[in-house]
Every structure is written in C-alpha cells, then in structure tokens.
XYZ file of C-alpha atoms in Angstrom:
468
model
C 3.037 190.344 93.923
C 1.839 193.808 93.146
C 2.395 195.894 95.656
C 1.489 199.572 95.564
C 2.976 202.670 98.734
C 1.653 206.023 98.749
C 0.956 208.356 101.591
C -2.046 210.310 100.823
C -0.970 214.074 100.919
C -1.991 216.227 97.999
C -0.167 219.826 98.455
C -2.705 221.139 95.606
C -5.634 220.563 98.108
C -4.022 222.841 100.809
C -3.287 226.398 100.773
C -2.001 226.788 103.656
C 0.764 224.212 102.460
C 0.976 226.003 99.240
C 1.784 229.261 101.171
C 4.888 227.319 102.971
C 6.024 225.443 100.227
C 8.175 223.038 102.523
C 7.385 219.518 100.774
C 9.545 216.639 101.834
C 9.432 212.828 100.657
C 7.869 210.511 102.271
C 10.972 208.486 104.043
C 8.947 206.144 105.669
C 7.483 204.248 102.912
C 10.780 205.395 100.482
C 12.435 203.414 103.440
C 9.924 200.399 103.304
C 10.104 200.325 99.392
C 13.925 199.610 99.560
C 13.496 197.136 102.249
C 11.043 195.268 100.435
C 13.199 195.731 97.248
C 16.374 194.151 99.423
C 14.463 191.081 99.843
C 12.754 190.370 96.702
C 9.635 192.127 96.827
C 9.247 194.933 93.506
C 6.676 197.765 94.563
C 5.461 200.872 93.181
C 5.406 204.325 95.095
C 2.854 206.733 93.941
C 4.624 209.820 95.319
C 0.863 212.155 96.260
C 2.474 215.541 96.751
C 2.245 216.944 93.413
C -0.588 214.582 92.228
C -4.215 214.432 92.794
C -7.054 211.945 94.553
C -8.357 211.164 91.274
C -5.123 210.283 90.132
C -4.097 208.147 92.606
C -7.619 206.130 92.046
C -6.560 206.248 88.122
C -2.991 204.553 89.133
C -4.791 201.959 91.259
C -7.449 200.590 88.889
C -5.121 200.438 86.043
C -2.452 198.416 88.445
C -4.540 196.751 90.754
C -2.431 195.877 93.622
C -2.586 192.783 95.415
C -1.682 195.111 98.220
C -1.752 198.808 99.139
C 0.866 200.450 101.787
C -0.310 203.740 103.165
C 1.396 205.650 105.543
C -1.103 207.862 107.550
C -0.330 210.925 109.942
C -3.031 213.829 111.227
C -2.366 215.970 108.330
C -3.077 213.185 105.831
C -5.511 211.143 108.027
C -8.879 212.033 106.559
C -7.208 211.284 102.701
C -6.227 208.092 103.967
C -9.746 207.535 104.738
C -11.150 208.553 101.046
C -8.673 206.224 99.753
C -9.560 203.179 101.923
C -13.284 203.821 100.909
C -12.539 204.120 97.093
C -10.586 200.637 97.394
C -12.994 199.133 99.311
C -16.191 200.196 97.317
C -14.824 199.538 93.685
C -15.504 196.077 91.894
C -12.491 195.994 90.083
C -10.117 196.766 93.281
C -11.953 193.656 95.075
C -9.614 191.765 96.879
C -7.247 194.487 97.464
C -5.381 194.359 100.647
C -5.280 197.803 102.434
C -2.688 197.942 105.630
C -1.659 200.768 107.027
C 1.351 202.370 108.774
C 2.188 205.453 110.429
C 2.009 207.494 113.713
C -1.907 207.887 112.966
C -3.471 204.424 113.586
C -1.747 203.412 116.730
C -4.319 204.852 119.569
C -7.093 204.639 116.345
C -7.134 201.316 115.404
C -10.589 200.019 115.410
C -11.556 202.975 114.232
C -9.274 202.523 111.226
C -10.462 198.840 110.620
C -13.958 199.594 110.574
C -13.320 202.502 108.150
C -11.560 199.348 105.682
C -8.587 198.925 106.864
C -7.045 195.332 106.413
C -4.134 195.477 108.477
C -2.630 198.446 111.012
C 1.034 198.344 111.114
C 2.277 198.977 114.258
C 5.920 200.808 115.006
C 8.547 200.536 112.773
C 7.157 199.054 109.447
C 10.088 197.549 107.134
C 10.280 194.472 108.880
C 6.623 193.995 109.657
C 5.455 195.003 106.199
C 7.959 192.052 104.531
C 6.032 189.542 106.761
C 2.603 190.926 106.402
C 3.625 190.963 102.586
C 5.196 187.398 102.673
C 2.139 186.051 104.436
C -0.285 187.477 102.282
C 1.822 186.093 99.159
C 1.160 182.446 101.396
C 4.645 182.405 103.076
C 3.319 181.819 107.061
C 0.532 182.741 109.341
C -0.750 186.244 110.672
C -0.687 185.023 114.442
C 3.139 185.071 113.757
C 3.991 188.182 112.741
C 4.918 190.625 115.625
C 3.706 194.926 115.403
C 0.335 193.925 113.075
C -3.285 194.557 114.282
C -6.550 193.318 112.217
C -10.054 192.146 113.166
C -10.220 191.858 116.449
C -6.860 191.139 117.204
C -4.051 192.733 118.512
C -0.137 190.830 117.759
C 2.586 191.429 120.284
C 4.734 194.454 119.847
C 7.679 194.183 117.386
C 10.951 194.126 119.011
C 12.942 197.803 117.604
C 15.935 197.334 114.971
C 19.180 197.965 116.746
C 21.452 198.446 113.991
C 19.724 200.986 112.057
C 23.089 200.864 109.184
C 21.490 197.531 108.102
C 18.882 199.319 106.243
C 18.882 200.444 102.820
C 19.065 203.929 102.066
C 15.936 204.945 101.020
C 14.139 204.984 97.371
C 14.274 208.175 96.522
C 14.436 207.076 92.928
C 10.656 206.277 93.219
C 9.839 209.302 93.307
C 10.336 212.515 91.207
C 12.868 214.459 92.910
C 12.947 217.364 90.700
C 10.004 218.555 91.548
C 10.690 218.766 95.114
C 13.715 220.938 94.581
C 12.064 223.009 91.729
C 9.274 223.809 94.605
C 12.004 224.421 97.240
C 14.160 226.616 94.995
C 10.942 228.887 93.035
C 9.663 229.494 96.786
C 12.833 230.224 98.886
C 15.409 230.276 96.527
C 17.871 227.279 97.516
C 16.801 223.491 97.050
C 16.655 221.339 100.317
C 16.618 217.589 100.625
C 15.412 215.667 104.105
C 17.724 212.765 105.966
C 16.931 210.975 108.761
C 19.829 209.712 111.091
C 18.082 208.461 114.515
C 14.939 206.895 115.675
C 13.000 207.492 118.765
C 13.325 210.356 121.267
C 13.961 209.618 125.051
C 12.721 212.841 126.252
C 9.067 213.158 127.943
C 7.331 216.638 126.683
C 3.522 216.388 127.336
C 2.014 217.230 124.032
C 4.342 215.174 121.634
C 3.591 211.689 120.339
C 5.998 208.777 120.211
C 3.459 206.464 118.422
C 6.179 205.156 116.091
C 9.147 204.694 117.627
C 8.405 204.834 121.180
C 10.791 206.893 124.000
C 14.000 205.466 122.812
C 16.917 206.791 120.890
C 18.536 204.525 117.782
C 21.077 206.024 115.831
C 23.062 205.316 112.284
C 26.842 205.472 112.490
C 28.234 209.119 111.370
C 29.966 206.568 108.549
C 26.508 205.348 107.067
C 24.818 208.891 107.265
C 27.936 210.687 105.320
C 27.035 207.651 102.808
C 24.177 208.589 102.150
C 24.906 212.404 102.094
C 27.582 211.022 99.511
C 25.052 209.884 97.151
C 22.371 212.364 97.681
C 25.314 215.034 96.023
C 26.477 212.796 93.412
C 23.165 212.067 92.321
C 21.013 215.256 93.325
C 23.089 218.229 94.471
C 20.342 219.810 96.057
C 21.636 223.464 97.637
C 21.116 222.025 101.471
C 20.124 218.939 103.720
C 17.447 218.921 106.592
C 18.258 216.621 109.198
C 14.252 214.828 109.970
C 15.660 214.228 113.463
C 13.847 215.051 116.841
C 17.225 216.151 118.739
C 20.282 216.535 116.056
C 22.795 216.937 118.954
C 21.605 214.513 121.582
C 24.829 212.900 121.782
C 28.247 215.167 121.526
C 30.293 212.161 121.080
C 27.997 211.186 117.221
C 28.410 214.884 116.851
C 31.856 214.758 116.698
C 32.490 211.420 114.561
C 30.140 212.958 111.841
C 31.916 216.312 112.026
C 35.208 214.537 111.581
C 33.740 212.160 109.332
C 32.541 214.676 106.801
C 34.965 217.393 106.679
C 37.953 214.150 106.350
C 35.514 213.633 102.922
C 35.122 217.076 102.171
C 31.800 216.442 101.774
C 30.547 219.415 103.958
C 27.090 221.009 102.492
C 24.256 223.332 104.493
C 21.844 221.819 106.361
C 19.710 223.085 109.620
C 18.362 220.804 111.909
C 16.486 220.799 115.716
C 17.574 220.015 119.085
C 17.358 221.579 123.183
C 19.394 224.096 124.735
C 20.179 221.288 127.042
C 21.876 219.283 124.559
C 24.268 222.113 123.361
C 27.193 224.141 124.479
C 30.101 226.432 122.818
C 31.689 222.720 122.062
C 28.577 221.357 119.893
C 27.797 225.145 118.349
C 31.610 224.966 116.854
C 31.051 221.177 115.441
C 27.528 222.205 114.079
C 28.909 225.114 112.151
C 32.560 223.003 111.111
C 29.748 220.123 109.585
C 27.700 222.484 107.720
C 25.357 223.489 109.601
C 24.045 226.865 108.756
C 20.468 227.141 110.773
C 20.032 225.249 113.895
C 15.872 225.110 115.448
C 16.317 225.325 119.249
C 13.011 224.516 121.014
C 11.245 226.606 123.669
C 7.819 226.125 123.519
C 7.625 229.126 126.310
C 8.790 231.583 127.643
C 7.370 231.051 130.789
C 9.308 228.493 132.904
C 5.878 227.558 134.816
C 4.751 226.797 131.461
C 7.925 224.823 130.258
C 7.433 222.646 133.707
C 3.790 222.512 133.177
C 4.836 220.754 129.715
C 7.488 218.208 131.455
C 10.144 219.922 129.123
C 12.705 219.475 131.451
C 14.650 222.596 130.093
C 15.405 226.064 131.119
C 13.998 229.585 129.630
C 18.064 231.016 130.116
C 19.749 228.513 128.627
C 17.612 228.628 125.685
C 18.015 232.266 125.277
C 21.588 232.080 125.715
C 22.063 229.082 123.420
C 20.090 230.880 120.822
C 22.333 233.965 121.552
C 25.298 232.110 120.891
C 24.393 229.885 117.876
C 23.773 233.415 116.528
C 27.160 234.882 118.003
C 29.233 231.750 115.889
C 27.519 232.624 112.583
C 24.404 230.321 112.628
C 21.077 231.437 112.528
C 18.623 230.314 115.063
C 15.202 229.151 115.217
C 12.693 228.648 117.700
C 9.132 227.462 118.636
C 6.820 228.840 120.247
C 3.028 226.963 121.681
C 0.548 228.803 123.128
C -2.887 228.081 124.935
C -1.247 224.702 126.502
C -3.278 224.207 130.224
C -2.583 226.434 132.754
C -0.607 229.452 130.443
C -1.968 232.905 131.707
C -1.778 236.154 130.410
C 1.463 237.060 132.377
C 2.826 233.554 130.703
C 1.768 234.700 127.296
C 3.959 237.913 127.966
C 6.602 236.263 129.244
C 7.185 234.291 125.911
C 7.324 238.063 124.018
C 10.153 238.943 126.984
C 12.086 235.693 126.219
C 11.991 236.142 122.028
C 13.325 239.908 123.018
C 15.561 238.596 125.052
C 16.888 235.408 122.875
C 16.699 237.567 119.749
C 16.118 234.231 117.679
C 16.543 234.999 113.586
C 13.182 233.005 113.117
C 10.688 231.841 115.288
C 6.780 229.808 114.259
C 3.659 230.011 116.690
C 1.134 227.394 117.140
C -1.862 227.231 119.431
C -1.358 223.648 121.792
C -3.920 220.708 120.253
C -3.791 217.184 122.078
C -3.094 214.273 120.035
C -4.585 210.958 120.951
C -2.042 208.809 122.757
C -0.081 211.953 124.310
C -0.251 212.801 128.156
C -1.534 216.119 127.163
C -4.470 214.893 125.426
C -5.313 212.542 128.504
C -4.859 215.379 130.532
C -7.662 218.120 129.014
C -10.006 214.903 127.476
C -12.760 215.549 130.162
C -12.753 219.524 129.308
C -13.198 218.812 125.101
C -15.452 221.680 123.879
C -15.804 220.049 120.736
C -17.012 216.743 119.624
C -16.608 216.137 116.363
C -17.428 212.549 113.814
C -14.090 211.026 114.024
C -13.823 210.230 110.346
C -14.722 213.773 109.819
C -11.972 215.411 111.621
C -8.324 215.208 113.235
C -6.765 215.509 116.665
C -6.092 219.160 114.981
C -9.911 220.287 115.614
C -10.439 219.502 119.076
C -10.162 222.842 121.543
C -10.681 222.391 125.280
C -11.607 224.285 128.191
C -8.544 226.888 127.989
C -7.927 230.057 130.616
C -9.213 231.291 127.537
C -11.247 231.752 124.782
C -9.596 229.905 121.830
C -10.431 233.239 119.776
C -8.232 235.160 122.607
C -5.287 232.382 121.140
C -5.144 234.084 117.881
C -4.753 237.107 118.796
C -1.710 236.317 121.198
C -0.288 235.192 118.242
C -0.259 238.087 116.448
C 0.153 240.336 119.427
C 3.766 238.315 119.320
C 4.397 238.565 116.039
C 3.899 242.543 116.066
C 5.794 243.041 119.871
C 9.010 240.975 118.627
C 8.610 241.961 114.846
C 8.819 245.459 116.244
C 11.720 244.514 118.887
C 13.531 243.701 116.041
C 12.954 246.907 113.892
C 14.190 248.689 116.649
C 17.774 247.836 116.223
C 17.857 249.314 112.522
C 15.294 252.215 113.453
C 16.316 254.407 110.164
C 15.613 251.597 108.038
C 12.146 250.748 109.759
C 11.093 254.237 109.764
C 8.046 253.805 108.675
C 7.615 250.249 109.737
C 7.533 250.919 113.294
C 4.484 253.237 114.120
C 2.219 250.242 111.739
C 4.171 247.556 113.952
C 3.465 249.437 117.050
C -0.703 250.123 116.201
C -1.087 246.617 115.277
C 0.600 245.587 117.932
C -1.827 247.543 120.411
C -5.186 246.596 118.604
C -3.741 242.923 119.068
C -3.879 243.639 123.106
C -6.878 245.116 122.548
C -8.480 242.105 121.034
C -6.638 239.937 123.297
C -8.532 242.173 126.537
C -12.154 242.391 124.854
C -11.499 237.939 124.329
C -10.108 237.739 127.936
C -13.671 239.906 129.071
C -15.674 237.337 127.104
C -13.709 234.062 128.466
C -14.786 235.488 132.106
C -18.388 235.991 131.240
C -18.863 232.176 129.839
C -17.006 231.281 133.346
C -14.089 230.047 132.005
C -11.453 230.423 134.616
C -9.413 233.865 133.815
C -6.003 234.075 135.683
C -3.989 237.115 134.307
C-alpha cells in the first residue's frame, strides 16, 4: 500500500508562529509511522512545517496514496480542511482514502465527514490506524475495528495501551531534523528537541481538552525514556530536550528512577518541562535539577484563588508562588501561565494575578485570553452566552468570545497592563540599570489602566454585567 502522514501546519503561513519560532515534530503521526513500519506497513511523512500547501498537493499527485493520515488540532484545523477538499475534488487523487486523527475531530465528527473525511480516528491512533490500514488493504471488516467513526456510524471506543515501552520510538528520521534545530538555534540560540514520556492527564481543569487520551495517566519506564534520550544524542545532539508532557512530576517515585537512571548513564542534558505546584516539593526541585532540568513551567492560570476554583484547578495561589520561588532559589528558572477573561474573573481578580507574578517573581511568564474548546466543561459552560457565530469550516474554537464581565477589547489591555506592572516589578530590583526603562514602563503601564477603565465604562453601557 501507499500510504502517505502529514499534519497540515505550514509555519510560513503564520507570523505570529514565525515571531516564536518554537516548531516541534509532529510525534503523533512520527509515532504512527513507526508503528505501522513495526508491522509491515512502509509510509511516507510529508513533514508541513517548513513546506507549503501547494507542495504538499505536488507530493500527493505525484505519489498518489492509497491512503492519507492527517493529524488535525485547532491550530491546523482549517488546513486540514483545504487538504481534504483538494483530495477529494482532484481526478487523479480519486479513490484516495482520507482518515483523520487528532484531538480536533472527536466532538466534530460529522462535521469532518461531510467536509470529506473517510474515516475519524478516535483516541490513540497506532493501533487503530494498522487496522483501518489492514482493512482497507482487504485484511477484515470496518464493524471490527474499535476507536474509528465513518458514515453514519460510530465503533466502540478503543481500549488504551497499557504498556506504553511496547511502542517504537518514533520516526524522526522521516523528517528533516536539521531544520528544526537550525530554526531553534538562529532564533534563541540553543537547539531543542521534544519527547513525550506519559499519556493522559488525571486532573479536571475546566478549559482543557482530553479528546485524545482521556483523564488517565500512562507512563514509559524511566529505562525506555533514557533510551530514547540515548539515541536522540548519538544521533542528533541537539543543545536541550522538552519534555511534551502535561505534568512532568506527577509521580515522585518515576521522578526518581529517571533521575537515577540517567545520571548512572551519564547521559544528563537540559531540558524544561511543565507540571503543578501540587506535584512538587524541595525533594522533586533537587531531582529535577540532578536530571537536567534547567527551566521548569509551573502552572497558575490566576492569581486569584476564586478564579483558580472557578477553573476546578484544584491548586493553591501560595504554593505556586512559593514553588516558583524555590525552583528559582535551587538554580532553575521558572515559568508560568497566566489566562485571563475565564467566567466570573473581575477586575480585583485581574489585579490579583499582577500581585501573585510580584509576589512569585517567575523568570518567564505567557498570557492568553480564556477560549472554550468544544468537548471541554468550559465551553459547555459559556455555549448559551456565544457572541459570535461563525461558519464552522471557516473558523476554530479560537474565534468564539462570549458574554465576559467584560468587553473582550478590555482583555487586551489587561494583558498588557500585566506585562508593563510586572515588567516594571522586575526593573525595580536593578533600578540603575533600568534607569531609563522605568518611567516608559510606568506610563505604559498607566495608559494600559486607562484603556482597561474607558473598556470597563463601555462593557457597562452594552449591559454586560461589570463587577470590579
């Protein structure tokens, strides 16, 4: 069979992208190539980050696969959708099975088969995707294959893998690595490569989606993920790692087998990953920083506990400032995010998150205004109070606002209001070498406020409910 995987995200088309510069591979179908390899099945990836739409069509007339993987989040969503229509529209790609994979299609799936769409993949797609491939190449029956939806039906859900070491690393070979590291290392200077070590996350925040591997938590031994580290070096030698994972330190016990495990092969190399305050003490900071680890993300979301309770984040605003406070104290750097505009934050909430980034004095923090995605209890929460409604094949989850405390413009400039209050928080503690720094910190910090006040004003006259 010919089998063609690509994921539909084309950094050339984005500038905000292009401003970040953060490209990673895409594991999931690198994963699902070497599982497919493992049991027979040759397949091409066409890696889209550095290529083009039109290239991708060039690559799929001249091979003409019997079948076409994609794997389809919001950020690539409305791609996927161009390339399902060129597939389905051209003569010589007639015949041309399209399935699809991802965390995208799972509350969208009509939507996604009426758009083309063959098959949806439901889950986690290396075992489903060597049926769905076996069946197609006339090796058993559709009804029998567990995670798959098409037509009008709907299989039963695929039981998870519990021994995540029997997969195959994934194909990184399929792709050109080089020019992921050259990106990395032109735009920030060191070279990073992503691994992923667990599946699932058991925790139950509001606004994040678990449309792949569900509220669980599946982990490879510390043995099989120093493996792969291993052979990422030998092979690569990129300048760091990023660990893909949800919550790094969930478990102190792993921890501590893949601390042991690595330093025993001196195989120790930088790498920053996420996880909660609540899943971290003096004992895990010490590991973290023994296995490598040289920037650890710690999230917050607020710094308003009403907020953090509001978003079922089960965590609390001091222990994140003090974890952050000593992650920083040990030598690490530390991260944080930040969400504003989720239902229910007021004013006094808003300024409560610039008190808690004083307070935590993280070395790096990233703001984003709340969005629901389909599927999440967030999104059922605010769907009756959608301002906008927009074609579906015309936009993402990313579009929709909803009836806030305030105007959505009022969001953006709480955003930079924050950005100028801890910016300037910060200068403070070197004041001779932010001389001049702080008076333009300070005024934009105050025409921010001023903004924010004249959008607050304007979210009470269109009788939106203003509490602050």
């Amino acid at each position: 069979m010919t089998i063609l995987l690509t994921h539909g995200y084309f950094i050339a088309e984005d500038a905000k992208e292009q401003a970040i510069m953060r490209p990673y591979v895409p594991l999931g179908i690198l994963y699902i190539s070497a599982y497919l390899e493992q049991q027979g099945y040759e397949n091409e990836v066409f890696d889209s980050t550095f290529s083009s739409f039109d290239a991708l069509c060039d690559r799929l007339l001249q091979v003409r696969p019997q079948v076409v993987g994609l794997y389809t989040n919001l950020m690539t969503k409305l791609n996927i959708i161009r390339i399902i229509r060129f597939i389905k529209t051209h003569p010589a790609l007639h015949g041309t099975r399209v399935v699809l994979g991802g965390p995208e299609v799972r509350n969208h799936i009509q939507k996604f088969l009426e758009q083309g769409a063959d098959f949806i993949v439901l889950g986690e797609g290396e075992q489903t995707m060597l049926e769905l491939v076996q069946c197609i190449d006339g090796k058993g029956t559709l009804h029998e294959i567990d995670g798959i939806a098409y037509g009008q039906q709907q299989n039963r859900e695929r039981t998870q893998l519990k021994n995540l070491d029997a997969l195959p690393f994934p194909n990184r070979h399929k792709v050109d690595m080089d020019l992921y590291l050259k990106a990395w290392k032109e735009k920030h200077g060191a070279s990073t490569m992503s691994i992923s070590t667990m599946r699932g996350c058991p925790y139950s925040c509001k606004w994040c989606s678990r449309a792949v591997y569900g509220q669980s938590y599946r982990r490879r031994s510390p043995v099989n993920v120093v493996d792969e580290i291993a052979l990422i070096k030998a092979q690569y030698n990129p300048d760091s790692i990023w660990f893909v994972d949800d919550v790094f330190t969930i478990s102190h016990q792993w921890l501590s087998a893949f601390t042991q495990e690595i330093t025993r092969r001196h195989l120790v190399m930088p790498y920053e990953c996420i996880t909660r305050a609540d899943r971290m003490n003096e004992r895990v900071i010490i590991n973290l920083k023994k296995s490598g680890c040289f920037r650890v993300w710690i999230g917050a979301e607020s710094g308003s506990q009403k907020v953090i309770d509001l978003m079922d984040r089960r965590v609390e605003v001091k222990q994140v400032q003090q974890m952050i406070r000593l992650a920083r104290q040990h030598g690490l750097q530390a991260g944080t995010f930040i969400m504003v505009g989720y239902p229910g934050e007021t004013q006094e909430d808003i300024y409560a998150t610039v008190q808690h980034l004083k307070n935590a004095n993280p070395d790096l923090f990233t703001i984003t205004v709340a969005y629901p995605i389909k599927g999440t209890p967030l999104y059922t929460e605010v769907e009756s109070r959608f301002i906008t409604q927009l074609p579906w094949d015309n936009s993402t989850d990313r579009d929709i606002d909803f009836e806030r405390t305030y105007n959505r413009r009022y969001y953006d400039y709480a955003i930079q209001m924050i950005n100028y209050e801890v910016n300037y928080h910060k200068a403070l503690q070197k004041p001779v070498a932010n001389l001049f720094r702080l008076p333009v910190l300070k005024l934009r910090s105050t025409w921010a406020k001023g903004k924010m006040w004249i959008w607050a004003r304007k979210s009470l006259n269109n009788h939106t409910v203003l509490a602050g």
